[in-house]
Amino acid sequence: MTHGTTILGKIAALGLAASIACGDPWDDGAAGCWGAFCYAPSNVDPDVLDGTLSDLIFEGSACASAARIDTDDCRVDCAAGARCEIDLLPDGGEVAVLAVARFAVLDDIDVEIVGARPLAVLAAGEVEIRGSISAIDPIFHFNGCGGGYGCGFTTEPVSGDGPGGGGASYGSGGAGGGGHCGAGGAGGNGTDGSLSPGEGGGTYGHASIVPLAGGSAGGKRSLGTGGAGGGAIQISSAVAISIAEGGSINMSGHGGKGNAGGGGGAGGAILLEAPQVLVAGALAANGGGGGSGGLFGDGMPGQDGAEPAAGGVSADGASGGDGAYGGAIAGAKGGAFAGGISGGGGGGGGGWIRINTADGNAQVQGVVSPSLASGCASVGEIAAP
């Protein structure tokens, strides 16, 4: 399969020039180019591409249930071809960097990102996403990070991990949702005379997504564990990036646990940069739903489109607040105590999305959530080398 032809053909069909203004991206001598890159990628040094590079293609039945990138171990499961190393971000934090020739996730493949570090993929060639990339573990989504915050577990009330961690609840109110670009929702009110519910987490970060960082976790009350923040991924290609129709990148926050109103995790971060970028599928950094204040009712994880992650619902307690999505960048407040154990957990706030191209324009035909009109998603220009 000729992945580069497929991607550039799609982009050219939409009216974008298929040529790269600064010359052949494989020519280290091209005028104005820095190695394979004719621009300076954000957050990481393109010198990581020095040496032999191989394609990293997730495909086939072996990858259908085992495709994983672990940023703790700097390891890729199921597909060979990546060179992985740990580098420093501009703020001194660490990032796992995959250096590849071409990068593709083909149909029906879901690549799961786990680990506490954010992930950067530097590709000297084209990038095509026809399957999905996510950082939401559907089973252990309260402890998994995927490059966000919120890996720890405790039975004590604590605020969520991260700069925008949701507040803990020490009374019968719900815990607060985590914040990132958008603020987390406050926990629902408790019974009369109870201590205040957890506050929603505050905002942080920048539209440029420099440095690269995930979303913050929701707060917790007793067993009501907060959802982990969404992961953070950067994909920088020297040539082009295509998110095909049906393809998706989901760095949304995780849902808060029911059984005492855990706060939802905030959306993480997605940074795409290449001379040409096509988004016909979905990019999502939505907030997770808050957990219910009853015995059951976990909040939904952030969705991979422009729909809210519903707060948890139970027959014996308050409902959790919905997570941020679309133009609604703040998480919703949890429902007030109405029997059961506590008020509902607040929903997680929205994360950041950024697309950088050669001319500051991207072909966006699919879904971007938070939306481009929200202030949490934007399009800019790649930086000169």
Coordinates of C-alpha atoms in Angstrom, one line a residue, residues 78-353:
C78 CA 2.1 -4.8 17.9
A79 CA 3.8 -2.7 15.3
A80 CA 7.5 -2.5 14.7
G81 CA 9.4 0.4 13.1
A82 CA 9.6 3.2 15.7
R83 CA 12.6 4.5 17.4
C84 CA 11.6 5.8 20.9
E85 CA 13.4 8.1 23.3
I86 CA 12.6 10.3 26.2
D87 CA 13.3 14.0 25.7
L88 CA 12.7 17.1 27.7
L89 CA 9.9 19.6 27.0
P90 CA 10.4 23.4 27.1
D91 CA 9.2 23.5 30.8
G92 CA 11.6 20.7 31.8
G93 CA 9.0 17.9 31.8
E94 CA 9.5 14.7 29.9
V95 CA 8.0 13.5 26.7
A96 CA 8.2 10.2 24.9
V97 CA 9.2 10.8 21.2
L98 CA 8.7 8.3 18.4
A99 CA 10.9 8.9 15.4
V100 CA 9.5 7.3 12.2
A101 CA 9.5 7.6 8.4
R102 CA 5.8 7.3 7.7
F103 CA 3.1 6.7 10.4
A104 CA -0.3 5.2 9.8
V105 CA -3.2 3.7 11.8
L106 CA -5.3 1.7 9.4
D107 CA -9.0 0.8 9.4
D108 CA -10.5 -0.9 12.5
I109 CA -7.3 -0.4 14.6
D110 CA -7.6 1.4 17.9
V111 CA -4.2 2.5 19.2
E112 CA -4.3 3.0 23.0
I113 CA -1.8 5.3 24.6
V114 CA -0.9 4.6 28.3
G115 CA 1.7 6.1 30.6
A116 CA 2.3 9.3 32.5
R117 CA 4.3 11.1 29.8
P118 CA 2.8 12.9 26.8
L119 CA 3.6 11.4 23.4
A120 CA 5.2 13.1 20.4
V121 CA 5.4 11.4 17.0
L122 CA 7.9 12.9 14.5
A123 CA 7.4 11.6 11.0
A124 CA 9.8 12.5 8.1
G125 CA 7.1 11.3 5.8
E126 CA 3.3 11.3 5.6
V127 CA 0.8 10.5 8.5
E128 CA -2.5 8.9 7.9
I129 CA -5.1 8.0 10.6
R130 CA -7.9 5.8 9.4
G131 CA -8.5 4.0 12.7
S132 CA -8.4 5.6 16.1
I133 CA -5.9 6.8 18.7
S134 CA -7.1 7.2 22.2
A135 CA -5.9 7.5 25.8
I136 CA -9.0 6.2 27.5
D137 CA -8.7 2.7 28.9
P138 CA -12.3 1.4 28.9
I139 CA -11.7 -0.9 31.9
F140 CA -9.2 0.9 34.2
H141 CA -10.1 4.4 33.3
F142 CA -9.8 5.8 36.8
N143 CA -6.2 4.9 37.2
G144 CA -4.9 5.1 33.6
C145 CA -3.2 8.3 32.5
G146 CA -2.4 8.3 28.8
G147 CA -0.2 11.3 29.3
G148 CA -2.7 13.1 31.5
Y149 CA -2.8 13.4 35.2
G150 CA -4.6 11.1 37.7
C151 CA -2.7 7.8 38.0
G152 CA -2.9 7.5 41.8
F153 CA -5.6 5.8 43.9
T154 CA -6.5 6.4 47.5
T155 CA -9.6 5.9 49.6
E156 CA -9.2 9.4 51.2
P157 CA -10.8 12.6 49.8
V158 CA -8.1 14.3 47.7
S159 CA -8.0 17.0 45.0
G160 CA -7.3 15.7 41.5
D161 CA -3.8 15.5 40.2
G162 CA -2.5 18.2 37.8
P163 CA -2.5 22.0 37.7
G164 CA -6.3 22.1 37.3
G165 CA -7.2 19.3 39.6
G166 CA -10.8 19.2 40.7
G167 CA -11.4 19.9 44.4
A168 CA -12.1 17.1 47.0
S169 CA -15.3 16.9 48.9
Y170 CA -15.1 16.3 52.7
G171 CA -18.8 16.5 53.3
S172 CA -21.8 15.2 51.5
G173 CA -21.3 17.3 48.4
G174 CA -19.8 16.0 45.2
A175 CA -16.2 16.4 44.1
G176 CA -15.1 19.0 41.5
G177 CA -14.3 18.2 37.9
G178 CA -10.8 18.7 36.5
G179 CA -9.9 21.8 34.5
H180 CA -7.6 22.5 31.5
C181 CA -8.6 25.0 28.8
G182 CA -12.0 25.1 30.3
A183 CA -12.8 25.0 34.0
G184 CA -14.1 21.9 35.7
G185 CA -17.6 21.9 37.1
A186 CA -18.2 22.2 40.8
G187 CA -19.5 19.3 42.8
G188 CA -23.2 19.2 43.6
N189 CA -24.3 20.6 47.0
G190 CA -24.6 18.3 49.9
T191 CA -27.1 18.2 52.8
D192 CA -27.8 21.3 54.9
G193 CA -24.9 21.9 57.3
S194 CA -22.5 19.8 55.3
L195 CA -19.1 21.0 54.3
S196 CA -18.9 22.7 50.9
P197 CA -18.7 20.5 47.8
G198 CA -15.4 20.3 45.8
E199 CA -14.6 23.3 43.6
G200 CA -14.1 22.9 39.9
G201 CA -10.5 22.8 38.7
G202 CA -9.0 26.0 37.2
T203 CA -7.6 26.6 33.7
Y204 CA -4.1 26.4 32.5
G205 CA -2.1 26.0 29.3
H206 CA -1.8 27.9 26.1
A207 CA -3.4 27.7 22.6
S208 CA 0.0 26.8 21.1
I209 CA 0.1 23.7 23.3
V210 CA 3.7 24.5 24.3
P211 CA 4.6 22.8 26.5
L212 CA 2.7 19.6 25.7
A213 CA 0.5 18.6 28.7
G214 CA -2.5 16.5 29.5
G215 CA -5.7 17.4 31.3
S216 CA -6.1 17.3 35.1
A217 CA -8.0 14.8 37.1
G218 CA -11.3 15.2 38.9
G219 CA -11.4 15.4 42.7
K220 CA -12.7 12.6 44.9
R221 CA -14.8 12.0 47.9
S222 CA -14.3 8.7 49.8
L223 CA -14.7 5.9 47.2
G224 CA -15.8 8.3 44.5
T225 CA -12.6 8.3 42.5
G226 CA -12.1 11.2 40.1
G227 CA -11.6 10.5 36.4
A228 CA -8.0 10.9 35.1
G229 CA -7.3 13.8 32.8
G230 CA -7.1 13.2 29.0
G231 CA -3.8 12.4 27.4
A232 CA -1.6 14.6 25.3
I233 CA -0.3 13.8 21.8
Q234 CA 1.6 15.8 19.3
I235 CA 2.0 14.5 15.7
S236 CA 4.5 16.5 13.5
S237 CA 5.0 15.5 9.9
A238 CA 7.5 16.9 7.4
V239 CA 4.9 16.3 4.6
A240 CA 1.2 16.0 5.4
I241 CA -1.3 14.7 8.0
S242 CA -4.6 13.2 7.1
I243 CA -7.3 12.2 9.6
A244 CA -9.6 10.3 7.3
E245 CA -13.4 10.1 7.5
G246 CA -14.1 7.5 10.2
G247 CA -10.6 8.1 11.8
S248 CA -10.2 9.8 15.1
I249 CA -7.9 11.0 17.8
N250 CA -9.5 11.1 21.3
M251 CA -7.6 12.7 24.2
S252 CA -10.8 13.3 26.3
G253 CA -11.0 13.1 30.0
H254 CA -12.2 10.0 31.9
G255 CA -15.5 9.8 33.7
G256 CA -15.7 10.2 37.5
K257 CA -16.7 7.2 39.5
G258 CA -20.1 6.8 41.1
N259 CA -20.5 5.8 44.7
A260 CA -19.9 9.3 46.1
G261 CA -19.7 11.8 43.2
G262 CA -16.2 11.6 41.8
G263 CA -15.3 14.6 39.5
G264 CA -14.8 14.0 35.8
G265 CA -11.3 14.4 34.2
A266 CA -10.5 17.4 31.9
G267 CA -9.8 17.0 28.3
G268 CA -6.2 16.6 27.3
A269 CA -4.3 18.1 24.3
I270 CA -3.9 17.4 20.5
L271 CA -1.3 19.2 18.5
L272 CA -1.1 18.4 14.7
E273 CA 1.5 20.1 12.5
A274 CA 2.5 19.6 9.0
P275 CA 2.7 21.8 5.8
Q276 CA -0.7 20.4 4.9
V277 CA -3.4 18.9 7.3
L278 CA -6.7 17.4 6.4
V279 CA -9.3 16.5 9.1
A280 CA -12.2 14.6 7.7
G281 CA -12.6 12.5 10.8
A282 CA -12.7 13.6 14.5
L283 CA -10.4 15.3 16.9
A284 CA -11.6 15.4 20.5
A285 CA -10.3 16.7 23.9
N286 CA -13.7 16.7 25.7
G287 CA -14.3 16.5 29.5
G288 CA -15.4 13.4 31.2
G289 CA -18.8 13.2 33.0
G290 CA -19.0 13.5 36.8
G291 CA -20.0 10.4 38.9
S292 CA -23.4 10.1 40.5
G293 CA -23.9 10.6 44.3
G294 CA -25.6 7.2 44.6
L295 CA -24.1 3.7 44.9
F296 CA -23.7 3.4 41.2
G297 CA -23.5 5.6 38.1
D298 CA -20.1 6.3 36.7
G299 CA -19.7 9.3 34.5
M300 CA -19.1 8.6 30.8
P301 CA -15.6 9.1 29.4
G302 CA -15.3 12.0 27.0
Q303 CA -16.7 11.2 23.6
D304 CA -14.8 11.1 20.3
G305 CA -17.1 13.7 18.7
A306 CA -19.1 16.8 19.6
E307 CA -21.4 15.2 22.1
P308 CA -21.3 15.5 25.9
A309 CA -20.1 12.8 28.2
A310 CA -23.1 12.4 30.4
G311 CA -22.8 12.5 34.1
G312 CA -23.5 9.3 36.0
V313 CA -27.1 8.5 37.0
S314 CA -28.3 6.3 39.8
A315 CA -31.7 5.7 41.3
D316 CA -30.6 6.5 44.8
G317 CA -28.6 9.7 44.4
A318 CA -27.8 12.9 42.5
S319 CA -26.6 12.9 38.9
G320 CA -23.1 13.9 37.9
G321 CA -22.5 16.9 35.7
D322 CA -21.9 16.5 32.0
G323 CA -18.4 16.9 30.6
A324 CA -17.4 19.8 28.4
Y325 CA -17.7 19.5 24.6
G326 CA -18.1 21.6 21.4
G327 CA -18.6 25.2 22.3
A328 CA -19.3 24.4 26.0
I329 CA -15.8 24.4 27.3
A330 CA -16.6 24.3 31.1
G331 CA -17.8 21.2 32.9
A332 CA -21.3 21.2 34.3
K333 CA -22.0 21.4 38.0
G334 CA -23.0 18.1 39.7
G335 CA -26.6 17.6 40.9
A336 CA -27.5 18.6 44.4
F337 CA -27.9 15.9 47.1
A338 CA -31.2 14.1 46.8
G339 CA -30.7 11.1 48.9
G340 CA -28.1 8.4 48.5
I341 CA -24.5 9.3 49.5
S342 CA -23.6 12.7 48.2
G343 CA -24.1 15.3 45.5
G344 CA -23.0 14.5 42.0
G345 CA -19.5 15.1 40.8
G346 CA -18.7 18.0 38.5
G347 CA -18.0 17.4 34.8
G348 CA -14.5 17.8 33.4
G349 CA -13.5 20.9 31.4
G350 CA -12.4 20.9 27.8
G351 CA -8.8 20.5 26.7
W352 CA -6.7 22.1 23.9
I353 CA -6.5 21.4 20.2

